[in-house]
């Protein structure tokens, strides 16, 4: 079933859009083939979280999981001060940064949460326009941005990479403290990574979508019964003690 879904997505990205939009030759020059062989060892990190009202406070309940040579977990429970999604993302990135490994993948983009990082952000569905406006050459930048407004950056990247072998990618864009680009995997993914890592080496990892990211996502799910248990325990612990008047 998963393979069937991947094939459907590949068809939509690489066949349907191609028949609708004509890509300028200058944009095809952004494509870089992957010449790196072998496999890379890595950890993959994902998390699941919910926010529950307990007493007078909103409480973030989060499970962060890393899958690599072993499985690492961290349970987080904290009072929500800011936007809960940002707080959960910050917890996830801090956990990923604490892992001692050359390559650590995190589900989702790194920006705008951080400007520099030691980990790699992998996004299946990037929402913001990050790549196009940072293409160095003006003619390519303007052509990419114009087409991306009609499609999206990801769909345009899929179109550019449609004739290339898995692992191929677009010339990385400088995001400041990071690089960002699109890789052709089982489908096209947007990747942000530290500047000390070479895309020509990293591309071998994305010839197929990293299976450990799938597993981390599965393990990080916060199920309903788990939440009910945590909520019940918290409610019992935080419930104020009855006053003598209340017992009369």
PDB file of N, CA and C in Angstrom, residues 30-32 130-132 134-137 169-175 178-183 190-195 197-200 202:
ATOM      1  N   UNK A  30      19.949  23.902 -13.033  1.00  0.00           N
ATOM      2  CA  UNK A  30      20.033  23.800 -11.577  1.00  0.00           C
ATOM      3  C   UNK A  30      20.178  22.361 -11.100  1.00  0.00           C
ATOM      4  N   UNK A  31      19.862  21.394 -11.957  1.00  0.00           N
ATOM      5  CA  UNK A  31      19.845  19.984 -11.561  1.00  0.00           C
ATOM      6  C   UNK A  31      21.264  19.426 -11.488  1.00  0.00           C
ATOM      7  N   UNK A  32      21.540  18.705 -10.377  1.00  0.00           N
ATOM      8  CA  UNK A  32      22.846  18.071 -10.155  1.00  0.00           C
ATOM      9  C   UNK A  32      22.630  16.568  -9.962  1.00  0.00           C
ATOM     10  N   UNK A 130      11.449  29.165   0.341  1.00  0.00           N
ATOM     11  CA  UNK A 130      12.774  29.337   0.916  1.00  0.00           C
ATOM     12  C   UNK A 130      13.878  29.262  -0.133  1.00  0.00           C
ATOM     13  N   UNK A 131      13.672  28.421  -1.132  1.00  0.00           N
ATOM     14  CA  UNK A 131      14.745  28.131  -2.085  1.00  0.00           C
ATOM     15  C   UNK A 131      14.875  29.191  -3.184  1.00  0.00           C
ATOM     16  N   UNK A 132      13.804  29.431  -3.912  1.00  0.00           N
ATOM     17  CA  UNK A 132      13.842  30.300  -5.090  1.00  0.00           C
ATOM     18  C   UNK A 132      14.448  31.680  -4.878  1.00  0.00           C
ATOM     19  N   UNK A 134      16.631  32.677  -3.074  1.00  0.00           N
ATOM     20  CA  UNK A 134      18.050  32.648  -2.696  1.00  0.00           C
ATOM     21  C   UNK A 134      18.938  32.012  -3.763  1.00  0.00           C
ATOM     22  N   UNK A 135      18.395  31.770  -4.953  1.00  0.00           N
ATOM     23  CA  UNK A 135      19.224  31.298  -6.070  1.00  0.00           C
ATOM     24  C   UNK A 135      20.156  32.442  -6.473  1.00  0.00           C
ATOM     25  N   UNK A 136      21.464  32.221  -6.529  1.00  0.00           N
ATOM     26  CA  UNK A 136      22.417  33.316  -6.758  1.00  0.00           C
ATOM     27  C   UNK A 136      22.247  34.035  -8.093  1.00  0.00           C
ATOM     28  N   UNK A 137      22.072  33.312  -9.196  1.00  0.00           N
ATOM     29  CA  UNK A 137      22.000  33.932 -10.520  1.00  0.00           C
ATOM     30  C   UNK A 137      20.626  34.558 -10.748  1.00  0.00           C
ATOM     31  N   UNK A 169      19.580  16.327  -7.210  1.00  0.00           N
ATOM     32  CA  UNK A 169      19.138  17.474  -6.409  1.00  0.00           C
ATOM     33  C   UNK A 169      19.375  18.771  -7.160  1.00  0.00           C
ATOM     34  N   UNK A 170      18.816  19.852  -6.645  1.00  0.00           N
ATOM     35  CA  UNK A 170      19.038  21.178  -7.221  1.00  0.00           C
ATOM     36  C   UNK A 170      20.249  21.815  -6.555  1.00  0.00           C
ATOM     37  N   UNK A 171      20.945  22.687  -7.287  1.00  0.00           N
ATOM     38  CA  UNK A 171      22.093  23.391  -6.711  1.00  0.00           C
ATOM     39  C   UNK A 171      21.659  24.034  -5.395  1.00  0.00           C
ATOM     40  N   UNK A 172      22.331  23.742  -4.289  1.00  0.00           N
ATOM     41  CA  UNK A 172      21.908  24.257  -2.979  1.00  0.00           C
ATOM     42  C   UNK A 172      21.896  25.784  -2.925  1.00  0.00           C
ATOM     43  N   UNK A 173      20.925  26.312  -2.189  1.00  0.00           N
ATOM     44  CA  UNK A 173      20.810  27.754  -1.973  1.00  0.00           C
ATOM     45  C   UNK A 173      21.338  28.105  -0.594  1.00  0.00           C
ATOM     46  N   UNK A 174      21.993  29.243  -0.492  1.00  0.00           N
ATOM     47  CA  UNK A 174      22.561  29.702   0.773  1.00  0.00           C
ATOM     48  C   UNK A 174      21.471  30.377   1.598  1.00  0.00           C
ATOM     49  N   UNK A 175      21.148  29.788   2.760  1.00  0.00           N
ATOM     50  CA  UNK A 175      20.112  30.338   3.636  1.00  0.00           C
ATOM     51  C   UNK A 175      20.699  31.153   4.780  1.00  0.00           C
ATOM     52  N   UNK A 178      22.751  27.961   6.913  1.00  0.00           N
ATOM     53  CA  UNK A 178      22.410  26.642   6.403  1.00  0.00           C
ATOM     54  C   UNK A 178      22.356  26.661   4.876  1.00  0.00           C
ATOM     55  N   UNK A 179      22.328  25.462   4.278  1.00  0.00           N
ATOM     56  CA  UNK A 179      22.006  25.314   2.867  1.00  0.00           C
ATOM     57  C   UNK A 179      20.631  24.678   2.760  1.00  0.00           C
ATOM     58  N   UNK A 180      19.934  24.976   1.660  1.00  0.00           N
ATOM     59  CA  UNK A 180      18.640  24.360   1.419  1.00  0.00           C
ATOM     60  C   UNK A 180      18.523  23.926  -0.026  1.00  0.00           C
ATOM     61  N   UNK A 181      17.936  22.750  -0.256  1.00  0.00           N
ATOM     62  CA  UNK A 181      17.739  22.280  -1.619  1.00  0.00           C
ATOM     63  C   UNK A 181      16.664  21.202  -1.653  1.00  0.00           C
ATOM     64  N   UNK A 182      16.323  20.774  -2.873  1.00  0.00           N
ATOM     65  CA  UNK A 182      15.361  19.694  -3.078  1.00  0.00           C
ATOM     66  C   UNK A 182      16.085  18.457  -3.594  1.00  0.00           C
ATOM     67  N   UNK A 183      15.767  17.295  -3.002  1.00  0.00           N
ATOM     68  CA  UNK A 183      16.321  16.021  -3.454  1.00  0.00           C
ATOM     69  C   UNK A 183      15.202  15.183  -4.060  1.00  0.00           C
ATOM     70  N   UNK A 190      12.260  18.557   0.507  1.00  0.00           N
ATOM     71  CA  UNK A 190      13.060  19.759   0.738  1.00  0.00           C
ATOM     72  C   UNK A 190      13.936  19.523   1.958  1.00  0.00           C
ATOM     73  N   UNK A 191      15.231  19.817   1.825  1.00  0.00           N
ATOM     74  CA  UNK A 191      16.196  19.496   2.878  1.00  0.00           C
ATOM     75  C   UNK A 191      17.019  20.735   3.230  1.00  0.00           C
ATOM     76  N   UNK A 192      17.120  21.023   4.518  1.00  0.00           N
ATOM     77  CA  UNK A 192      17.995  22.080   5.027  1.00  0.00           C
ATOM     78  C   UNK A 192      19.080  21.417   5.867  1.00  0.00           C
ATOM     79  N   UNK A 193      20.330  21.815   5.641  1.00  0.00           N
ATOM     80  CA  UNK A 193      21.428  21.106   6.288  1.00  0.00           C
ATOM     81  C   UNK A 193      22.594  22.042   6.589  1.00  0.00           C
ATOM     82  N   UNK A 194      23.480  21.657   7.529  1.00  0.00           N
ATOM     83  CA  UNK A 194      24.619  22.499   7.901  1.00  0.00           C
ATOM     84  C   UNK A 194      25.603  22.653   6.747  1.00  0.00           C
ATOM     85  N   UNK A 195      26.343  23.758   6.770  1.00  0.00           N
ATOM     86  CA  UNK A 195      27.232  24.066   5.656  1.00  0.00           C
ATOM     87  C   UNK A 195      28.464  23.171   5.588  1.00  0.00           C
ATOM     88  N   UNK A 197      28.378  20.021   5.611  1.00  0.00           N
ATOM     89  CA  UNK A 197      27.999  18.781   4.935  1.00  0.00           C
ATOM     90  C   UNK A 197      27.877  19.039   3.435  1.00  0.00           C
ATOM     91  N   UNK A 198      28.429  18.138   2.631  1.00  0.00           N
ATOM     92  CA  UNK A 198      28.407  18.263   1.176  1.00  0.00           C
ATOM     93  C   UNK A 198      27.160  17.574   0.615  1.00  0.00           C
ATOM     94  N   UNK A 199      26.392  18.303  -0.200  1.00  0.00           N
ATOM     95  CA  UNK A 199      25.188  17.719  -0.798  1.00  0.00           C
ATOM     96  C   UNK A 199      25.530  16.531  -1.675  1.00  0.00           C
ATOM     97  N   UNK A 200      26.719  16.546  -2.289  1.00  0.00           N
ATOM     98  CA  UNK A 200      27.146  15.432  -3.124  1.00  0.00           C
ATOM     99  C   UNK A 200      27.333  14.150  -2.345  1.00  0.00           C
ATOM    100  N   UNK A 202      25.545  13.743   0.717  1.00  0.00           N
ATOM    101  CA  UNK A 202      24.243  13.537   1.353  1.00  0.00           C
ATOM    102  C   UNK A 202      23.236  12.908   0.397  1.00  0.00           C
TER     103      UNK A 202
END
